[in-house]
Amino acid sequence: MTGEWWRHAVIYQIYPRSFSDSNGDGIGDVAGIRQRLAHVAELGVDAVWLSPFYRSPMHDAGYDVADYRAIDPVFGSVADVEALVADAHGMGLRVLIDIVPNHTSNEHVWFQEALASGVPTMAHEARTQFTSGPWSRYHLVRGEKSGTAAPNNWKSNFGGPAWTQLDATDGSPSGWWYLHLFDPTQPDLNWQSAEVRSEFEDILRFWFDRGVDGFRIDVAHGLVKEPGYPDDHSAAAIAVSGDNPPAPQYDQPGVHDIYRAWRRVADEYDPPRVFVGEVWVQPASRLTPYLRPDELHTSFNFDHVRAPWWAPGLREAIEVSLASADAVGAPTTWVLENHDVWRAPTRYAPIASDPDGSGFTSLLDTSGVHTAPRDLITGLRRARAAMLVMLALPGSAYLYQGQELGLFEVLHLPDEVRQDPAFRLTGGAAIGRDGCRVPLPWSRDGQTYGFGPADSAASWLPQPSEWAALSVQAQLGHSDSTLELTRSALTLRRAQSALGEGELVWDDHDLGRTVLSFVRPAREGGEAVRCVIAMEGSAVTLPGQWGTVLLASDGPLVTDADGHLILPADTSAWLSIPPSLPTPIPAV
Ligand code: NOJ
């Protein structure tokens, strides 16, 4: 387990609430992850990333952390996590865990102690921030003498204002407001405070000392806010910071010092521990500074997840992503699904108003687009094709649990089971993210399709009946299943030295604006590999000799009378290219 594995790893995201439930309470747990970890190892991935399992009141599914050094009882204990890390290492899997440094839960002792100390009224203060005492130490609190107005116009990512006024000790409005870029139960931390900085370095060490290989950093671009807290005149949405003008809550120059300090902590370990940042910035070039050699090793690249089902759009997303990381010698990461976005088969499913199935919706989308009838068969076909393209790109890639099963977004959950704070804070206008968090189906039968034991309580979100046919049991051993496609792709990715790290060269042969084709040049004595995808429209015949099919997203592929390969619409393939063939194919 040496080397810079993170430059080419495939990392499987486990969402603990929904992976596997060992005790039948309807909620996944760490012991459940241990029971099912062999499934992940047998897929052929290199590492897992676990979404938060810390003690939490769960107002944002654990992204509201009440104690960074304790596990929520619903998930297990620190000892369970240590055992999970040991199991994973025994199976050759590295383990990344989530850290949430932008905000805590309001039940965290730092916030609770400050509350217990009382809140003076602004009438007694001539300042806009506390310079001593409990309120100066951890959270971001600003004073506003007018009393009634918030310090600025910032909005919460879940809907509503980003500031909540604290009550003074006598119960009157204090004129002091705490910031929450997310739910009101998630107060933002003040990263100008030395105590916050040293606490987090200590938390990193706490988990590194327990064997974790690295962290995924939540809202990594949000920790430092623009001095003076000006109004936000950007059109920032879901924490996406853009250039025009930049949002004052995100991507501030001061954030980089924090990651330089964190990198020093990671480098104290042997082997060095690693970071992947959740950095929603636009354009992709704004990612580059985060990836400098003394900052984060990698960052998610969300241009990929937002790319439409349209070949020039996908190519552009790939090019800008590669350029932003290449500029500082960092690997690119690729992601099509996670616990915050619609699952790919649903995103790519054509609907009447969007036949290309671009499908990326913002968290606060209130258009009602989720009610439109969708062609999920085409959606799944496209998701499989997109997965093969992702796994052929240079760098590392993320798979979200259930992506290997081709699960679709559960759009029609009853209102009363929805738990995403975005649903609540928008009064139900935005459906939120519960639909990609429905517990996994492991078997065809049983009341939770094997998610929990036979006598389990109902799962925390109901699984649709289609889950039976998409379960692991139903797909295993069926060569045309999405599960077997994923396993084959990951096996090939390991066997083909051209895949993973390395160069990408576009084929210039013009097959029209619906086809993308690129070559991964030969490395380490192996053969070059071509990946080609037909994204829309009708089947494409590949002229000349393009290589031998290694794998197709839907197959088997057929050839025409001249032996030319026919690639149906919404299909991708990997071809091995013997040294006798040109790479890349020149323009004609
Ligand atoms: C990003 C996480 O991925 C999301 O699930 C969470 O709600 C927000 N950050 C706030 O922590």
XYZ file of C-alpha atoms and ligand atoms in Angstrom:
599
model
C 0.000 0.000 0.000
C 2.556 2.555 -1.106
C 2.802 5.135 -3.850
C 0.503 7.964 -4.820
C -2.531 5.711 -5.093
C -4.888 8.689 -5.131
C -3.647 9.688 -8.592
C -5.530 6.819 -10.229
C -7.820 5.278 -7.604
C -11.469 4.379 -8.011
C -13.199 5.352 -4.780
C -16.594 4.018 -3.713
C -18.743 6.366 -1.656
C -20.605 4.717 1.203
C -23.521 6.648 2.648
C -23.731 4.925 6.052
C -27.463 5.514 6.672
C -28.352 3.662 3.496
C -25.699 1.018 2.849
C -26.480 -1.880 5.184
C -28.378 -2.135 8.465
C -26.992 -4.779 10.849
C -29.406 -4.328 13.763
C -32.725 -3.967 11.962
C -33.594 -0.467 13.159
C -34.130 0.627 9.547
C -30.957 2.753 9.445
C -27.594 1.592 8.107
C -24.668 1.334 10.507
C -20.929 0.665 10.688
C -21.377 -3.029 11.575
C -23.589 -3.309 8.487
C -20.846 -1.787 6.345
C -18.425 -4.390 7.682
C -20.867 -7.195 6.795
C -21.127 -6.047 3.199
C -17.624 -4.721 2.589
C -16.657 -7.750 0.504
C -19.149 -6.550 -2.140
C -17.162 -3.334 -2.452
C -13.785 -5.065 -2.523
C -15.038 -7.553 -5.139
C -16.196 -4.731 -7.382
C -12.521 -3.915 -7.790
C -12.336 -0.394 -6.346
C -9.289 0.902 -4.493
C -10.823 2.833 -1.624
C -14.005 3.823 0.134
C -15.188 7.250 1.241
C -17.638 7.253 4.141
C -20.094 10.116 4.527
C -20.318 11.388 8.145
C -20.987 8.957 10.976
C -20.237 11.366 13.830
C -22.532 12.131 16.764
C -25.226 14.328 15.336
C -28.856 15.358 15.843
C -29.212 14.505 12.117
C -30.870 17.687 10.956
C -28.730 17.385 7.810
C -28.149 13.624 7.797
C -24.980 13.873 9.878
C -23.465 16.912 8.130
C -24.411 18.647 11.385
C -21.682 17.286 13.648
C -22.051 17.494 17.434
C -18.750 15.738 18.233
C -16.012 15.081 15.658
C -14.359 12.474 17.857
C -17.454 10.361 18.587
C -19.671 8.116 16.458
C -23.417 8.561 16.591
C -24.982 5.634 18.503
C -27.241 4.946 15.524
C -24.099 4.045 13.546
C -21.954 2.385 16.258
C -18.790 3.348 18.120
C -15.222 4.489 17.507
C -14.184 0.865 18.068
C -16.538 -0.192 15.252
C -14.914 2.323 12.925
C -11.447 1.106 13.902
C -12.561 -2.447 13.117
C -13.985 -1.300 9.783
C -10.707 0.407 8.882
C -8.821 -2.777 9.759
C -11.215 -4.904 7.662
C -10.901 -2.528 4.728
C -7.107 -2.507 4.880
C -7.180 -6.313 5.056
C -9.125 -6.308 1.775
C -6.718 -3.853 0.151
C -9.102 -0.877 0.409
C -8.070 2.546 1.662
C -10.506 4.512 3.785
C -11.407 8.187 3.435
C -13.821 9.754 5.896
C -15.739 13.010 5.776
C -14.787 16.089 7.745
C -17.198 19.009 8.074
C -15.163 22.104 8.952
C -17.438 24.890 7.684
C -20.044 24.434 10.405
C -20.953 22.342 13.413
C -24.297 21.277 14.790
C -25.868 23.756 17.188
C -25.668 20.867 19.659
C -21.873 20.928 19.559
C -20.413 21.832 22.949
C -18.702 24.890 21.409
C -22.067 26.401 20.528
C -23.819 25.129 23.624
C -21.186 26.594 25.966
C -21.419 29.959 24.270
C -25.222 29.872 24.553
C -24.963 28.948 28.224
C -22.725 31.974 28.819
C -25.575 34.214 27.705
C -25.805 36.869 25.007
C -25.440 40.584 25.763
C -27.608 43.041 23.824
C -25.991 45.154 21.137
C -27.048 48.240 23.082
C -24.107 47.507 25.382
C -21.651 46.921 22.565
C -19.901 49.189 20.122
C -18.517 46.341 18.033
C -19.662 44.074 15.244
C -17.846 41.039 16.564
C -16.873 39.519 19.887
C -13.166 39.891 20.653
C -13.153 37.868 23.865
C -15.333 35.404 25.739
C -17.090 32.222 24.550
C -18.733 33.822 21.500
C -15.350 34.907 20.115
C -13.893 31.415 20.170
C -15.629 29.133 17.691
C -18.657 30.375 15.788
C -19.234 33.193 13.388
C -21.360 35.797 15.124
C -21.848 39.373 13.913
C -23.517 42.280 15.621
C -25.955 44.610 13.910
C -26.872 47.657 15.931
C -30.100 48.301 14.134
C -31.237 45.116 15.815
C -33.883 44.139 13.314
C -31.880 43.583 10.108
C -29.422 40.754 9.518
C -25.758 41.720 8.957
C -26.141 41.220 5.198
C -28.320 39.626 2.512
C -26.711 36.177 2.442
C -29.030 33.233 1.840
C -28.873 29.703 3.188
C -28.162 26.999 0.613
C -31.246 25.210 1.887
C -33.531 28.234 1.509
C -34.258 31.265 3.695
C -31.791 33.716 5.263
C -28.284 32.630 6.298
C -28.415 34.554 9.610
C -30.386 33.844 12.763
C -30.574 36.349 15.591
C -29.627 35.182 19.078
C -31.889 36.010 21.993
C -30.312 38.158 24.678
C -30.112 36.853 28.210
C -33.312 38.774 29.042
C -35.135 37.105 26.133
C -35.154 40.175 23.872
C -33.590 40.154 20.356
C -29.876 40.674 21.083
C -28.742 42.289 17.833
C -26.173 39.469 17.526
C -26.648 37.089 14.603
C -24.956 33.780 13.849
C -24.224 32.705 10.308
C -25.451 29.416 8.844
C -24.799 28.893 5.155
C -26.912 25.751 5.520
C -29.625 24.850 8.080
C -30.158 27.138 11.118
C -29.003 24.129 13.184
C -25.606 24.290 11.412
C -23.816 27.424 12.699
C -20.747 28.368 10.653
C -17.360 28.299 12.330
C -15.116 31.332 12.498
C -11.864 30.311 10.814
C -10.158 33.525 11.921
C -10.063 31.916 15.361
C -6.804 30.180 16.307
C -8.779 27.778 18.484
C -10.842 26.553 15.517
C -7.659 25.989 13.520
C -5.868 24.040 16.212
C -8.971 21.991 17.124
C -9.353 20.799 13.535
C -5.699 19.879 13.186
C -6.154 17.823 16.319
C -9.308 16.179 14.891
C -7.376 15.243 11.729
C -4.695 13.613 13.865
C -7.324 11.818 15.981
C -8.551 9.948 12.899
C -5.189 9.595 11.154
C -3.956 7.919 14.355
C -6.852 5.453 13.991
C -5.684 4.432 10.559
C -7.854 6.453 8.173
C -6.066 7.211 4.936
C -7.554 10.618 4.295
C -10.469 13.010 4.385
C -13.121 14.310 2.059
C -13.524 17.961 3.059
C -17.109 19.240 3.119
C -17.694 22.734 1.623
C -13.912 23.094 1.379
C -14.190 26.435 -0.437
C -16.445 28.023 2.192
C -14.386 28.260 5.371
C -13.187 31.847 4.962
C -15.616 34.687 4.243
C -14.851 38.029 2.631
C -13.710 40.548 5.267
C -16.372 43.129 6.004
C -19.152 40.673 5.120
C -20.477 42.609 2.110
C -23.833 41.809 0.523
C -23.801 39.017 -2.022
C -24.455 40.347 -5.523
C -23.419 37.142 -7.250
C -25.893 34.631 -8.546
C -24.322 31.919 -6.384
C -26.472 28.844 -6.003
C -25.874 25.633 -4.065
C -22.610 26.948 -2.799
C -21.266 27.336 -6.316
C -18.934 30.251 -6.414
C -18.491 31.930 -9.765
C -16.406 34.743 -11.100
C -18.997 37.240 -11.962
C -18.928 38.799 -9.409
C -17.409 36.362 -6.886
C -19.617 35.375 -3.969
C -18.306 36.771 -0.659
C -19.073 33.529 1.209
C -16.845 31.288 -0.909
C -13.434 30.779 -2.443
C -11.665 33.531 -0.530
C -7.855 33.727 -0.722
C -7.497 33.087 3.029
C -8.772 29.517 2.708
C -5.494 28.325 1.208
C -3.492 28.839 4.405
C -5.788 26.387 6.145
C -5.058 23.666 3.600
C -1.331 24.337 3.679
C -1.451 23.710 7.423
C -3.581 20.570 6.925
C -1.156 19.269 4.302
C 1.668 19.572 6.808
C -0.352 17.428 9.231
C -1.071 14.806 6.536
C 2.602 14.733 5.574
C 3.632 13.927 9.145
C 2.287 10.411 8.546
C 3.862 7.479 6.755
C 2.425 6.915 4.227
C 1.209 10.502 3.955
C -2.533 10.899 4.364
C -4.601 12.531 1.612
C -7.395 15.030 1.036
C -10.156 15.441 -1.502
C -11.949 18.772 -1.356
C -15.598 19.401 -2.078
C -14.934 22.613 -3.988
C -17.913 23.923 -5.974
C -16.300 26.717 -7.977
C -16.728 27.990 -11.492
C -15.004 28.180 -13.856
C -12.876 25.066 -13.318
C -9.693 27.172 -13.399
C -10.623 28.375 -9.921
C -9.945 24.863 -8.651
C -6.278 25.055 -9.540
C -5.006 26.914 -6.449
C -6.562 24.283 -4.151
C -4.502 21.599 -5.894
C -1.067 23.169 -5.552
C 1.527 20.686 -4.305
C 1.388 22.008 -0.744
C -2.442 22.044 -0.507
C -5.071 19.405 -1.307
C -4.086 16.285 -3.224
C -7.345 16.204 -5.163
C -10.677 17.906 -5.425
C -14.021 16.902 -6.841
C -14.586 18.312 -10.252
C -18.233 19.149 -10.583
C -18.097 20.239 -14.222
C -18.330 16.553 -15.009
C -21.515 15.968 -13.021
C -23.108 19.061 -14.548
C -22.153 18.206 -18.129
C -25.158 17.770 -20.450
C -25.808 14.682 -22.565
C -24.231 16.378 -25.533
C -20.818 15.441 -26.937
C -19.305 18.964 -27.282
C -20.493 19.811 -23.753
C -18.966 16.672 -22.280
C -15.730 17.237 -24.169
C -15.498 20.768 -22.846
C -16.111 19.592 -19.266
C -13.335 17.018 -19.660
C -10.918 19.517 -21.183
C -11.405 22.269 -18.615
C -11.191 19.774 -15.783
C -7.970 18.274 -17.061
C -6.484 21.718 -17.635
C -7.335 22.986 -14.153
C -5.576 20.090 -12.445
C -2.731 19.662 -14.960
C -1.678 23.254 -14.361
C -0.294 22.232 -10.957
C 0.527 18.572 -11.639
C -2.534 17.273 -9.775
C -4.717 14.399 -10.968
C -8.281 15.095 -12.035
C -11.131 13.346 -10.271
C -14.387 12.380 -11.968
C -17.803 11.976 -10.437
C -21.248 11.305 -11.876
C -23.207 10.603 -8.692
C -23.119 11.382 -5.001
C -25.552 11.874 -2.117
C -26.394 15.438 -3.236
C -27.367 15.022 -6.889
C -29.947 13.039 -8.831
C -28.797 9.592 -9.798
C -27.413 9.427 -13.330
C -30.105 7.218 -14.972
C -32.714 9.795 -13.934
C -30.617 12.815 -14.840
C -29.917 11.458 -18.292
C -33.471 10.189 -18.887
C -35.075 12.232 -21.649
C -38.242 14.153 -20.821
C -40.464 15.951 -23.303
C -39.114 19.414 -22.371
C -35.489 18.199 -22.300
C -35.000 15.412 -24.860
C -31.223 15.503 -24.396
C -31.713 14.595 -20.771
C -29.125 17.058 -19.456
C -31.019 16.823 -16.226
C -28.764 18.551 -13.672
C -31.066 20.295 -11.201
C -30.070 22.655 -8.448
C -30.806 21.751 -4.857
C -33.401 24.511 -4.639
C -35.075 23.657 -7.932
C -38.772 24.419 -7.601
C -39.750 23.967 -11.238
C -41.580 20.718 -10.556
C -39.454 19.031 -13.249
C -39.367 15.910 -11.088
C -42.981 15.165 -11.967
C -42.329 14.901 -15.729
C -42.568 11.368 -17.177
C -39.058 10.062 -17.898
C -37.616 7.492 -20.247
C -35.577 5.615 -17.659
C -34.552 2.870 -20.084
C -32.642 5.410 -22.155
C -31.483 7.056 -18.926
C -29.906 3.839 -17.685
C -28.338 3.138 -21.063
C -26.735 6.577 -20.968
C -25.629 6.199 -17.350
C -23.835 2.955 -18.225
C -22.199 4.595 -21.240
C -21.162 7.591 -19.134
C -19.676 5.338 -16.460
C -17.392 3.642 -18.986
C -16.251 7.034 -20.251
C -15.570 8.168 -16.687
C -13.541 5.075 -15.891
C -11.453 5.590 -19.043
C -10.495 9.174 -18.197
C -7.093 9.994 -16.692
C -7.019 10.405 -12.930
C -9.216 9.002 -10.199
C -12.954 8.342 -10.231
C -15.753 8.128 -7.693
C -18.655 5.687 -7.676
C -21.597 6.334 -5.367
C -23.166 3.305 -3.684
C -25.893 1.893 -5.917
C -24.392 3.412 -9.066
C -23.032 -0.068 -9.775
C -26.645 -1.291 -9.699
C -28.002 1.401 -12.014
C -30.387 2.646 -9.323
C -32.567 5.553 -10.366
C -33.565 8.612 -8.329
C -36.668 7.959 -6.228
C -38.566 11.101 -7.148
C -41.939 10.240 -5.706
C -41.312 9.763 -1.999
C -44.238 10.697 0.239
C -43.770 14.150 1.763
C -43.943 12.809 5.300
C -40.819 10.662 4.883
C -38.666 13.339 3.280
C -35.869 14.445 5.599
C -33.717 16.824 3.572
C -33.712 20.251 5.273
C -34.035 21.831 1.818
C -37.524 20.300 1.550
C -38.499 21.718 4.937
C -36.917 25.150 4.535
C -38.538 25.713 1.148
C -41.929 24.654 2.470
C -41.830 21.598 0.197
C -41.192 23.631 -2.963
C -37.837 21.875 -3.543
C -37.973 18.095 -3.167
C -34.390 17.896 -1.896
C -31.933 15.029 -2.010
C -33.685 12.121 -0.303
C -34.302 10.406 -3.632
C -30.635 9.462 -4.072
C -30.338 8.312 -0.455
C -32.839 5.441 -0.483
C -31.310 2.320 1.156
C -29.603 -0.208 -1.104
C -31.361 -3.396 -2.216
C -29.202 -6.453 -1.596
C -31.723 -9.233 -2.282
C -34.847 -9.749 -4.364
C -37.095 -10.387 -1.404
C -37.698 -9.301 2.133
C -39.257 -6.175 3.435
C -36.074 -4.123 3.005
C -34.632 -6.161 0.105
C -31.817 -7.360 2.355
C -30.845 -3.884 3.557
C -31.617 -5.072 7.098
C -32.170 -8.483 8.680
C -35.337 -10.472 7.895
C -37.263 -9.107 10.885
C -36.082 -5.547 10.320
C -38.083 -2.405 10.842
C -39.011 -0.567 7.639
C -36.056 1.242 6.099
C -35.750 4.942 6.973
C -36.768 5.828 3.422
C -39.071 3.412 1.579
C -37.555 1.465 -1.313
C -39.600 1.243 -4.520
C -40.695 -2.227 -5.676
C -38.408 -1.936 -8.746
C -35.504 -2.273 -6.289
C -36.088 -6.084 -6.239
C -34.956 -6.492 -9.855
C -32.072 -4.078 -9.327
C -30.782 -5.801 -6.173
C -27.275 -7.206 -5.938
C -28.711 -10.719 -5.806
C -30.753 -10.184 -8.966
C -27.804 -8.799 -10.938
C -24.893 -10.947 -9.796
C -23.745 -13.354 -12.492
C -25.898 -11.770 -15.229
C -23.411 -10.555 -17.797
C -25.719 -7.833 -19.115
C -26.393 -6.353 -15.666
C -25.018 -3.007 -14.570
C -23.318 -4.722 -11.635
C -21.378 -7.074 -13.918
C -20.593 -4.218 -16.310
C -19.080 -2.278 -13.405
C -17.069 -5.265 -12.223
C -15.770 -5.942 -15.730
C -14.820 -2.311 -16.223
C -12.932 -2.152 -12.934
C -11.121 -5.424 -13.656
C -10.086 -4.153 -17.083
C -9.069 -0.786 -15.684
C -6.610 -2.582 -13.424
C -5.346 -4.862 -16.178
C -4.871 -2.167 -18.842
C -1.861 -0.066 -17.928
C -3.045 2.682 -20.319
C -6.017 3.414 -18.043
C -5.856 5.327 -14.769
C -2.934 7.761 -14.718
C -1.535 9.112 -17.981
C -2.382 11.138 -21.061
C -5.575 11.586 -23.034
C -5.424 12.294 -26.781
C -8.609 13.129 -28.703
C -9.253 11.372 -31.986
C -9.623 14.027 -34.642
C -11.588 11.897 -37.056
C -14.844 13.771 -37.545
C -17.794 11.525 -36.817
C -20.163 14.412 -36.220
C -21.152 16.239 -33.112
C -22.700 13.222 -31.422
C -19.553 11.128 -31.005
C -16.562 11.555 -28.708
C -13.488 9.424 -29.044
C -10.195 9.546 -27.207
C -7.126 7.406 -26.817
C -5.182 6.544 -23.704
C -1.677 5.950 -25.103
C 0.201 2.742 -24.304
C 2.176 2.705 -21.043
C 4.414 0.209 -19.317
C 4.547 -2.177 -22.281
C 0.747 -2.505 -22.563
C -1.533 -1.555 -25.448
C -3.199 1.768 -26.034
C -6.911 1.923 -25.239
C -9.560 3.898 -27.091
C -12.847 4.992 -25.542
C -15.616 6.019 -27.891
C -19.143 7.104 -27.085
C -22.146 7.804 -29.331
C -24.206 10.219 -27.309
C -27.416 10.887 -29.174
C -29.292 10.305 -32.356
C -28.675 7.155 -34.307
C -26.071 4.413 -34.522
C -22.620 5.330 -35.839
C -20.414 3.138 -37.987
C -16.749 3.527 -37.087
C -14.795 3.729 -40.356
C -11.563 1.772 -40.636
C -9.882 -0.215 -37.885
C -10.440 1.372 -34.534
C -9.281 -1.539 -32.375
C -10.650 -4.634 -30.719
C -13.619 -4.335 -28.413
C -12.680 -4.889 -24.784
C -16.004 -3.871 -23.291
C -19.186 -2.110 -24.378
C -21.706 -0.380 -22.145
C -24.502 -2.304 -23.874
C -23.699 -5.112 -26.154
C -22.627 -7.173 -27.851
C -21.584 -4.767 -30.583
C -21.948 -5.859 -34.188
C -19.995 -5.011 -37.345
C -21.220 -4.151 -40.831
C -20.443 -6.152 -43.979
C -17.003 -4.452 -44.224
C -16.129 -5.385 -40.681
C -16.652 -1.861 -39.365
C -17.930 -1.603 -35.841
C -21.428 -0.204 -35.334
C -21.894 1.816 -32.163
C -25.577 2.258 -31.274
C -26.765 5.601 -29.862
C -26.178 6.116 -26.122
C -23.450 3.481 -26.076
C -19.751 3.589 -25.266
C -16.977 1.067 -25.776
C -13.378 0.458 -24.843
C -11.167 -0.841 -27.648
C -7.608 -2.058 -27.387
C -5.365 -0.678 -30.100
C -2.562 -2.889 -31.358
C 0.699 -1.055 -32.161
C 0.013 -1.508 -35.910
C -2.909 0.943 -35.789
C -2.547 4.724 -35.668
C -3.301 6.518 -32.406
C -5.009 8.863 -32.490
C -7.009 8.535 -35.696
C -6.152 11.551 -37.854
C -8.703 13.942 -39.284
C -9.781 13.080 -42.827
C -22.164 19.224 1.257
C -22.666 17.868 1.596
O -22.302 16.975 0.583
C -24.150 17.994 1.786
O -24.783 16.745 1.883
C -24.413 18.840 3.000
O -25.805 19.052 3.154
C -23.719 20.197 2.881
N -22.378 20.084 2.381
C -23.661 20.871 4.224
O -22.759 20.196 5.055
